[in-house]
Coordinates of C-alpha atoms in Angstrom, one line a residue:
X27 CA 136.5 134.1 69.2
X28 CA 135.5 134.8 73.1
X29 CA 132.2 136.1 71.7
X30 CA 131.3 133.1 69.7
X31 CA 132.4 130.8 73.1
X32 CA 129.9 133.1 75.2
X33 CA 127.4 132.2 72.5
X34 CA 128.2 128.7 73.2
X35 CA 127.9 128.9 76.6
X36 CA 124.9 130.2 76.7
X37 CA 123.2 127.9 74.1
X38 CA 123.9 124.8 75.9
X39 CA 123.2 125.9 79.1
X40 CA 119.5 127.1 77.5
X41 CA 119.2 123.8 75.7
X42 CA 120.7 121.3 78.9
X43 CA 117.4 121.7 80.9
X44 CA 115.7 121.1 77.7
X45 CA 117.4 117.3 77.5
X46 CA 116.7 116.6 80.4
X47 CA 113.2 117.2 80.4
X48 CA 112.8 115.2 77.5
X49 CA 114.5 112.3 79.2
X50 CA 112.5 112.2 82.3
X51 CA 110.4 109.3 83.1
X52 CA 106.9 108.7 82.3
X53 CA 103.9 106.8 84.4
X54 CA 102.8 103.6 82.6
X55 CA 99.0 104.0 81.6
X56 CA 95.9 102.1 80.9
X57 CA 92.4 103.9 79.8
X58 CA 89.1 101.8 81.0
X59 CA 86.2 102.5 81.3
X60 CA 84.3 103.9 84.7
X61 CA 82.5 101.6 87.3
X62 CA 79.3 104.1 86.5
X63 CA 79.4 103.4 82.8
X64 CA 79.8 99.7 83.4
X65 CA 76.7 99.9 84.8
X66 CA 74.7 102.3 83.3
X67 CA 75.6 100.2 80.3
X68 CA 75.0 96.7 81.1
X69 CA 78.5 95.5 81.4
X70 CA 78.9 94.1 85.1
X71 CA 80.0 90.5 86.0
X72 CA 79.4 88.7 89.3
X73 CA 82.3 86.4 90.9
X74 CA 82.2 84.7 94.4
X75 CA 84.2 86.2 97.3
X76 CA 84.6 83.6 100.2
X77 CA 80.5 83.3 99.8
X78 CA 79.6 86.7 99.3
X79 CA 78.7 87.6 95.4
X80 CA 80.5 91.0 94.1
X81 CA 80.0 93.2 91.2
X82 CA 82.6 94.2 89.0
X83 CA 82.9 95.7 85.7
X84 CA 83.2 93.1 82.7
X85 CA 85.5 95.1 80.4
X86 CA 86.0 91.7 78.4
X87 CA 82.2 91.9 77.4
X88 CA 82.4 95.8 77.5
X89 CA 84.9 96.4 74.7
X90 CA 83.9 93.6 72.6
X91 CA 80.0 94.6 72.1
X92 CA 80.7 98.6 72.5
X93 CA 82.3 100.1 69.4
X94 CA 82.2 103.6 70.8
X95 CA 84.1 102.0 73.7
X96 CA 87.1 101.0 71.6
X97 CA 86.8 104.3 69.6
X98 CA 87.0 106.3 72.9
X99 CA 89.8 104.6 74.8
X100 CA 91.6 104.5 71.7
X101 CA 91.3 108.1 70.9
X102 CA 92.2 109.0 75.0
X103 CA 95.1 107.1 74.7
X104 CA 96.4 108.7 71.5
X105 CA 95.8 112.0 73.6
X106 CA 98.2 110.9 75.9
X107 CA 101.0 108.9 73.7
X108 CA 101.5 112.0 72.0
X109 CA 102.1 113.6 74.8
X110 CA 105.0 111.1 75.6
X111 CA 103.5 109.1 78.3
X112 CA 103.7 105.2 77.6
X113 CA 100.1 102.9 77.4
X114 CA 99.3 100.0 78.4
X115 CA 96.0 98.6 75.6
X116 CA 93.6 97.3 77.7
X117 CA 92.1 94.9 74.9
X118 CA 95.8 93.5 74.8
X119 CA 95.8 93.0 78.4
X120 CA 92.4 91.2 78.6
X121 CA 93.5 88.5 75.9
X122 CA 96.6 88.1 78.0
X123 CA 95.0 87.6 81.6
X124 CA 92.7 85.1 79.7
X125 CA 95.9 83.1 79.1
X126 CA 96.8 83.5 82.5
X127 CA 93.6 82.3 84.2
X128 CA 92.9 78.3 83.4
X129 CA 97.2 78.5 85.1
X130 CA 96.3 80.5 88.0
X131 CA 92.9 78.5 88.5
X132 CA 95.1 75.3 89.3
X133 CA 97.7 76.6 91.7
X134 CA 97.2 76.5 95.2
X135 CA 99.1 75.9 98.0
X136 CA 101.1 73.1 98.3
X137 CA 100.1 72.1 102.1
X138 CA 96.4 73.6 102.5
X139 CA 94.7 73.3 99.1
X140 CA 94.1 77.8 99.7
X141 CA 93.2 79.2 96.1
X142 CA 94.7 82.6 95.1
X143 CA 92.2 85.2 96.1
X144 CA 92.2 87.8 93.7
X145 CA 89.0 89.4 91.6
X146 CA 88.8 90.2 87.7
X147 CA 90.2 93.8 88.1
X148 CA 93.2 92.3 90.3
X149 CA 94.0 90.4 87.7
X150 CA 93.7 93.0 84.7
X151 CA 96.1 95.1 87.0
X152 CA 98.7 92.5 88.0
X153 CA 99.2 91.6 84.3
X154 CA 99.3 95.1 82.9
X155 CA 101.4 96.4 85.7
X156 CA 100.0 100.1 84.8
X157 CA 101.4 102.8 87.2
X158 CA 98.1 104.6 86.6
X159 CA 95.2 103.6 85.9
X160 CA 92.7 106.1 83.8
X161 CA 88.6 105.9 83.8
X162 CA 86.7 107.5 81.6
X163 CA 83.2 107.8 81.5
X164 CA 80.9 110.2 79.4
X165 CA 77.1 110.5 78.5
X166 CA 75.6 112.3 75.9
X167 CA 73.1 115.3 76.1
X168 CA 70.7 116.3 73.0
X169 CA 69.5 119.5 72.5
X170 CA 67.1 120.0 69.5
X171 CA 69.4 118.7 66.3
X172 CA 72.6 119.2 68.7
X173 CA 74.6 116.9 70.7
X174 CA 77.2 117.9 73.9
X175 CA 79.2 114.8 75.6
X176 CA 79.7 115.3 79.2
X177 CA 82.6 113.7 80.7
X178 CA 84.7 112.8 83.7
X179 CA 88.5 111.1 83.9
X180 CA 90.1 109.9 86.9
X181 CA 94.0 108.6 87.3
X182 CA 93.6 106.3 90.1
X183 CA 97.3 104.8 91.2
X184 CA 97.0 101.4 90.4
X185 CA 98.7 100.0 93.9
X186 CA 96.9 102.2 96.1
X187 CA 94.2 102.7 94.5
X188 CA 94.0 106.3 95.4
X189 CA 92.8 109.0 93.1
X190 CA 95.6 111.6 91.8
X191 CA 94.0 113.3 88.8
X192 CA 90.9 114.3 87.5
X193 CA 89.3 116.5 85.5
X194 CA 85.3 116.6 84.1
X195 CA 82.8 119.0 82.1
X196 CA 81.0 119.7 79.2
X197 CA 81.9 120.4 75.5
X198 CA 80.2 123.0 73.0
X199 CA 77.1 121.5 71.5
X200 CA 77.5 119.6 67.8
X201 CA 75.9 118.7 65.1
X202 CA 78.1 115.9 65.3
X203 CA 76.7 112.2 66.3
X204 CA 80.1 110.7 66.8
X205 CA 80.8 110.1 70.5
X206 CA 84.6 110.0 70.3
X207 CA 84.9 113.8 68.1
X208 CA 82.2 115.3 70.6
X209 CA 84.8 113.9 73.5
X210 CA 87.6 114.9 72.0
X211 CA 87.0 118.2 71.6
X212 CA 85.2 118.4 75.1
X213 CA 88.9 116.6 76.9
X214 CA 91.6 118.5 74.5
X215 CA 90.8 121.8 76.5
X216 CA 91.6 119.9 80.4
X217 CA 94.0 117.0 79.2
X218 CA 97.7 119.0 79.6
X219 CA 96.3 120.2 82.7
X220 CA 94.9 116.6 83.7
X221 CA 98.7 115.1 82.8
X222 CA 100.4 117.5 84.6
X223 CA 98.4 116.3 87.5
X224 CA 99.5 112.3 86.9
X225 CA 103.1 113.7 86.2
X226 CA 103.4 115.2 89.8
X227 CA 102.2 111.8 91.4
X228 CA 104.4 109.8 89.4
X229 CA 107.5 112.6 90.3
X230 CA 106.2 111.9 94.5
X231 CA 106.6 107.7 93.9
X232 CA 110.0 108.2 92.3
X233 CA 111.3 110.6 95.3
X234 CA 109.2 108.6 98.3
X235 CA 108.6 105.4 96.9
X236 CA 104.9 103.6 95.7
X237 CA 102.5 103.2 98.5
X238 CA 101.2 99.5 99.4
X239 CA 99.9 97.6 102.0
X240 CA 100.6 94.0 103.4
X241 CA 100.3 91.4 106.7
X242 CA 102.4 89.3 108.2
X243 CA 100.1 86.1 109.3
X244 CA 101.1 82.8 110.8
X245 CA 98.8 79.5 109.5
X246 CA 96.9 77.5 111.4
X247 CA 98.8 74.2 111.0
X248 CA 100.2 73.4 114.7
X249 CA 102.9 74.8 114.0
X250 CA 103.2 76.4 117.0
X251 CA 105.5 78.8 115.2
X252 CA 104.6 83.1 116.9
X253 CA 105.0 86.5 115.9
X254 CA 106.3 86.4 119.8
X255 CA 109.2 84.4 119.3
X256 CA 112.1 85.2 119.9
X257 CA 115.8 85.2 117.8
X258 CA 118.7 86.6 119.8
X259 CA 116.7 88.5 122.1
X260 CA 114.7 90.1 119.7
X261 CA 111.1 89.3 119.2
X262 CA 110.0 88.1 115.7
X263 CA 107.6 91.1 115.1
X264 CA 110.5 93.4 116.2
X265 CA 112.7 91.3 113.7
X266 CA 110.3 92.3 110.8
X267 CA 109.6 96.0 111.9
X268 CA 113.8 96.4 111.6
X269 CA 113.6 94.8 108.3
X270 CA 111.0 97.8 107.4
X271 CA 112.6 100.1 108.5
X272 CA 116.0 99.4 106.3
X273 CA 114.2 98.5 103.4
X274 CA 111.0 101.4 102.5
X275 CA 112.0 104.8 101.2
X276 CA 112.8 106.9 103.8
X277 CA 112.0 104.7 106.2
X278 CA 108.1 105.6 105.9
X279 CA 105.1 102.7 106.8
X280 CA 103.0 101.9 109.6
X281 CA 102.4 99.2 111.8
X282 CA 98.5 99.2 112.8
X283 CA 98.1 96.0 114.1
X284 CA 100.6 93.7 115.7
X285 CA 99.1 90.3 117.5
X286 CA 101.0 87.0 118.2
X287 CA 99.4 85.9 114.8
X288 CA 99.1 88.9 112.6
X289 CA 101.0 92.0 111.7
X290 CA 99.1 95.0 109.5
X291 CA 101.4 97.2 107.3
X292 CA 99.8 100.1 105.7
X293 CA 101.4 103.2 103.8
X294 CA 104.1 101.4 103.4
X295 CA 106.9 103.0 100.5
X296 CA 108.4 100.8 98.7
X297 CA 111.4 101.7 95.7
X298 CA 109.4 102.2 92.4
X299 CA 112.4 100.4 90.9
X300 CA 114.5 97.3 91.4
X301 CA 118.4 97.5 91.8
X302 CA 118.2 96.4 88.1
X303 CA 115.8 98.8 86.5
X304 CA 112.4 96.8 86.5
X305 CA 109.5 97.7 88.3
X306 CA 109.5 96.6 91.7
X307 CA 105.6 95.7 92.9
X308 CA 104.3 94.5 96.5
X309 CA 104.9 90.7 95.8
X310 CA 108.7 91.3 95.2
X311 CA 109.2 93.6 98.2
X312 CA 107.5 91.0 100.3
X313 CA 109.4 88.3 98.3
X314 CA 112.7 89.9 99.8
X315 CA 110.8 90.0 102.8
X316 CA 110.5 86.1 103.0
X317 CA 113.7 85.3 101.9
X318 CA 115.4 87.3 104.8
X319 CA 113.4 85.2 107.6
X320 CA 114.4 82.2 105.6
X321 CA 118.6 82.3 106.0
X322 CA 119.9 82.1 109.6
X323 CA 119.4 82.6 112.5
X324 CA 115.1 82.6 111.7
X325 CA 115.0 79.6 109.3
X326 CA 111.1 80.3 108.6
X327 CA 109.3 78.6 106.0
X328 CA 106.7 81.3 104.6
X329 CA 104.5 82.0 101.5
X330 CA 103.8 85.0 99.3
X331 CA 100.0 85.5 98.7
X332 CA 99.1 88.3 96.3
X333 CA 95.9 90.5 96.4
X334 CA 96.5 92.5 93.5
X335 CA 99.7 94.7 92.7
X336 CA 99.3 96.8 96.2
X337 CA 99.0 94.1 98.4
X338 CA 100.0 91.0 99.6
X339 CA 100.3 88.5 102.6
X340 CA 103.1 86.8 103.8
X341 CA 101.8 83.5 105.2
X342 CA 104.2 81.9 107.7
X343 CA 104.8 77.9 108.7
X344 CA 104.1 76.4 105.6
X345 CA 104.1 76.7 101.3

């Protein structure tokens, strides 16, 4: 009987760790396709930025004229949903920030008339709220009758845009003319090592927090509202920088600029999470942030202005 209890023991304690691997959480994932492939292939778009024309990628036009496109991001993602990390389908998203745009081209501010400022790829991001976002991009070399596929993947975190995987080479030649089995086989040998990579990221942003940016900026209006005012003795910069420091993991951001007008936060940690289990981004952590300076003793009107899932301006003296 004592044996058999050992046994016991010792089973659960080998299996525990076992659960609660299986249990722990995942980044949130979308595959597109790379910036250089865009290119290379004809699929770039240009959009206005307060008069200056920018390139982007069109993944719209990408992924409805390029088969192999759909094939490959398809297949990549399978890679990856097997291996228990959630995805995000980019041709999903795309059909959903369609329905967002003709609302998004109407609203402005209430007092000024300001458009939102975001590009295309802000928007791809803001509605697929992907913790990671993974590029692909491949090109094919011939060799007599064979074929090789040379690749490269990078996980870029989708707020900072910072890369934190990667992995690239070449697979064994084929006689095989279909682009997604001569990348498959050329990813399958670097793709546990390449998740392993996104896993430790997404381990750091649930210890430390996701890193943004965002400013603090007052509005031209006449106002005559300051960053240099002050509320019970304190100024109203020093107001904000306590309201930091209380609310980012471990009390990590910097304040690199600090005028009468203007405040720059950068690295700033916010809590990957809300209090009630949804994903917190930078609009609802400067959301919070507005609402504070609204209740007593500040009574400041203020505005959120998103630029994309990691970062944001919070406009002060008017909607």
């Amino acid at each position: 009987m004592k044996t058999h209890s050992i046994i016991l023991i010792l089973l659960l304690t080998t299996l525990f760790p076992i659960g609660i691997s299986a249990q722990a959480k995942k980044p949130t994932i979308m595959v597109i396709p790379a910036d250089t492939w865009c290119s290379e292939n004809g699929y770039l778009t240009t959009y206005e930025n307060q008069g200056f024309e920018v390139r982007v990628p069109d993944y719209a036009k990408a992924i409805q004229e390029n088969t192999d496109l759909l094939i490959v991001t398809t297949k990549i993602g399978e890679l990856m949903s097997e291996r228990g990390f959630p995805l995000k389908d980019m041709s999903q998203t795309l059909k959903s920030v369609n329905n967002n745009n003709a609302r998004n081209a109407m609203m402005t501010s209430k007092t000024s008339g300001a458009a939102l400022a975001e590009n295309p790829i802000d928007k791809l991001n803001a509605v697929a709220k992907a913790d990671i976002l993974i590029e692909i991009g491949w090109k094919i070399n011939k060799t007599g009758p064979k074929q090789s596929v040379t690749y490269i993947m990078r996980g870029l975190d989708a707020y900072s845009n910072k890369q934190v995987a990667a992995a690239q080479g070449t697979g064994a030649a084929s006689f095989s003319s279909e682009v997604p089995v001569l990348l498959e086989e050329a990813v399958l040998e670097k793709m546990d090592g390449f998740l392993s990579q996104l896993q430790s990221h997404f381990e750091d942003l649930l210890e430390n927090g996701r890193e943004v940016a965002f400013s603090v900026k007052v509005f031209d209006n006449g106002s005559g509202i300051s960053l240099e005012d002050e509320f019970d003795g304190e100024e109203l910069t020093d107001v904000i920088e306590a309201w930091m420091a209380q609310n980012t993991v471990n009390h990590r951001f910097n304040m690199t600029d600090a005028t009468e007008n203007q405040i720059t936060f950068e690295q700033v940690r916010i809590p990957i999470y809300r209090e009630n289990g949804m994903p917190m981004d930078t609009r609802q952590f400067v959301n919070n942030l507005r609402k504070h300076l609204r209740a007593e003793p500040y009574n400041i009107v203020s505005k959120v202005d998103t630029q994309g899932l990691g970062r944001a301006d919070l406009i002060i003296g008017e909607k």
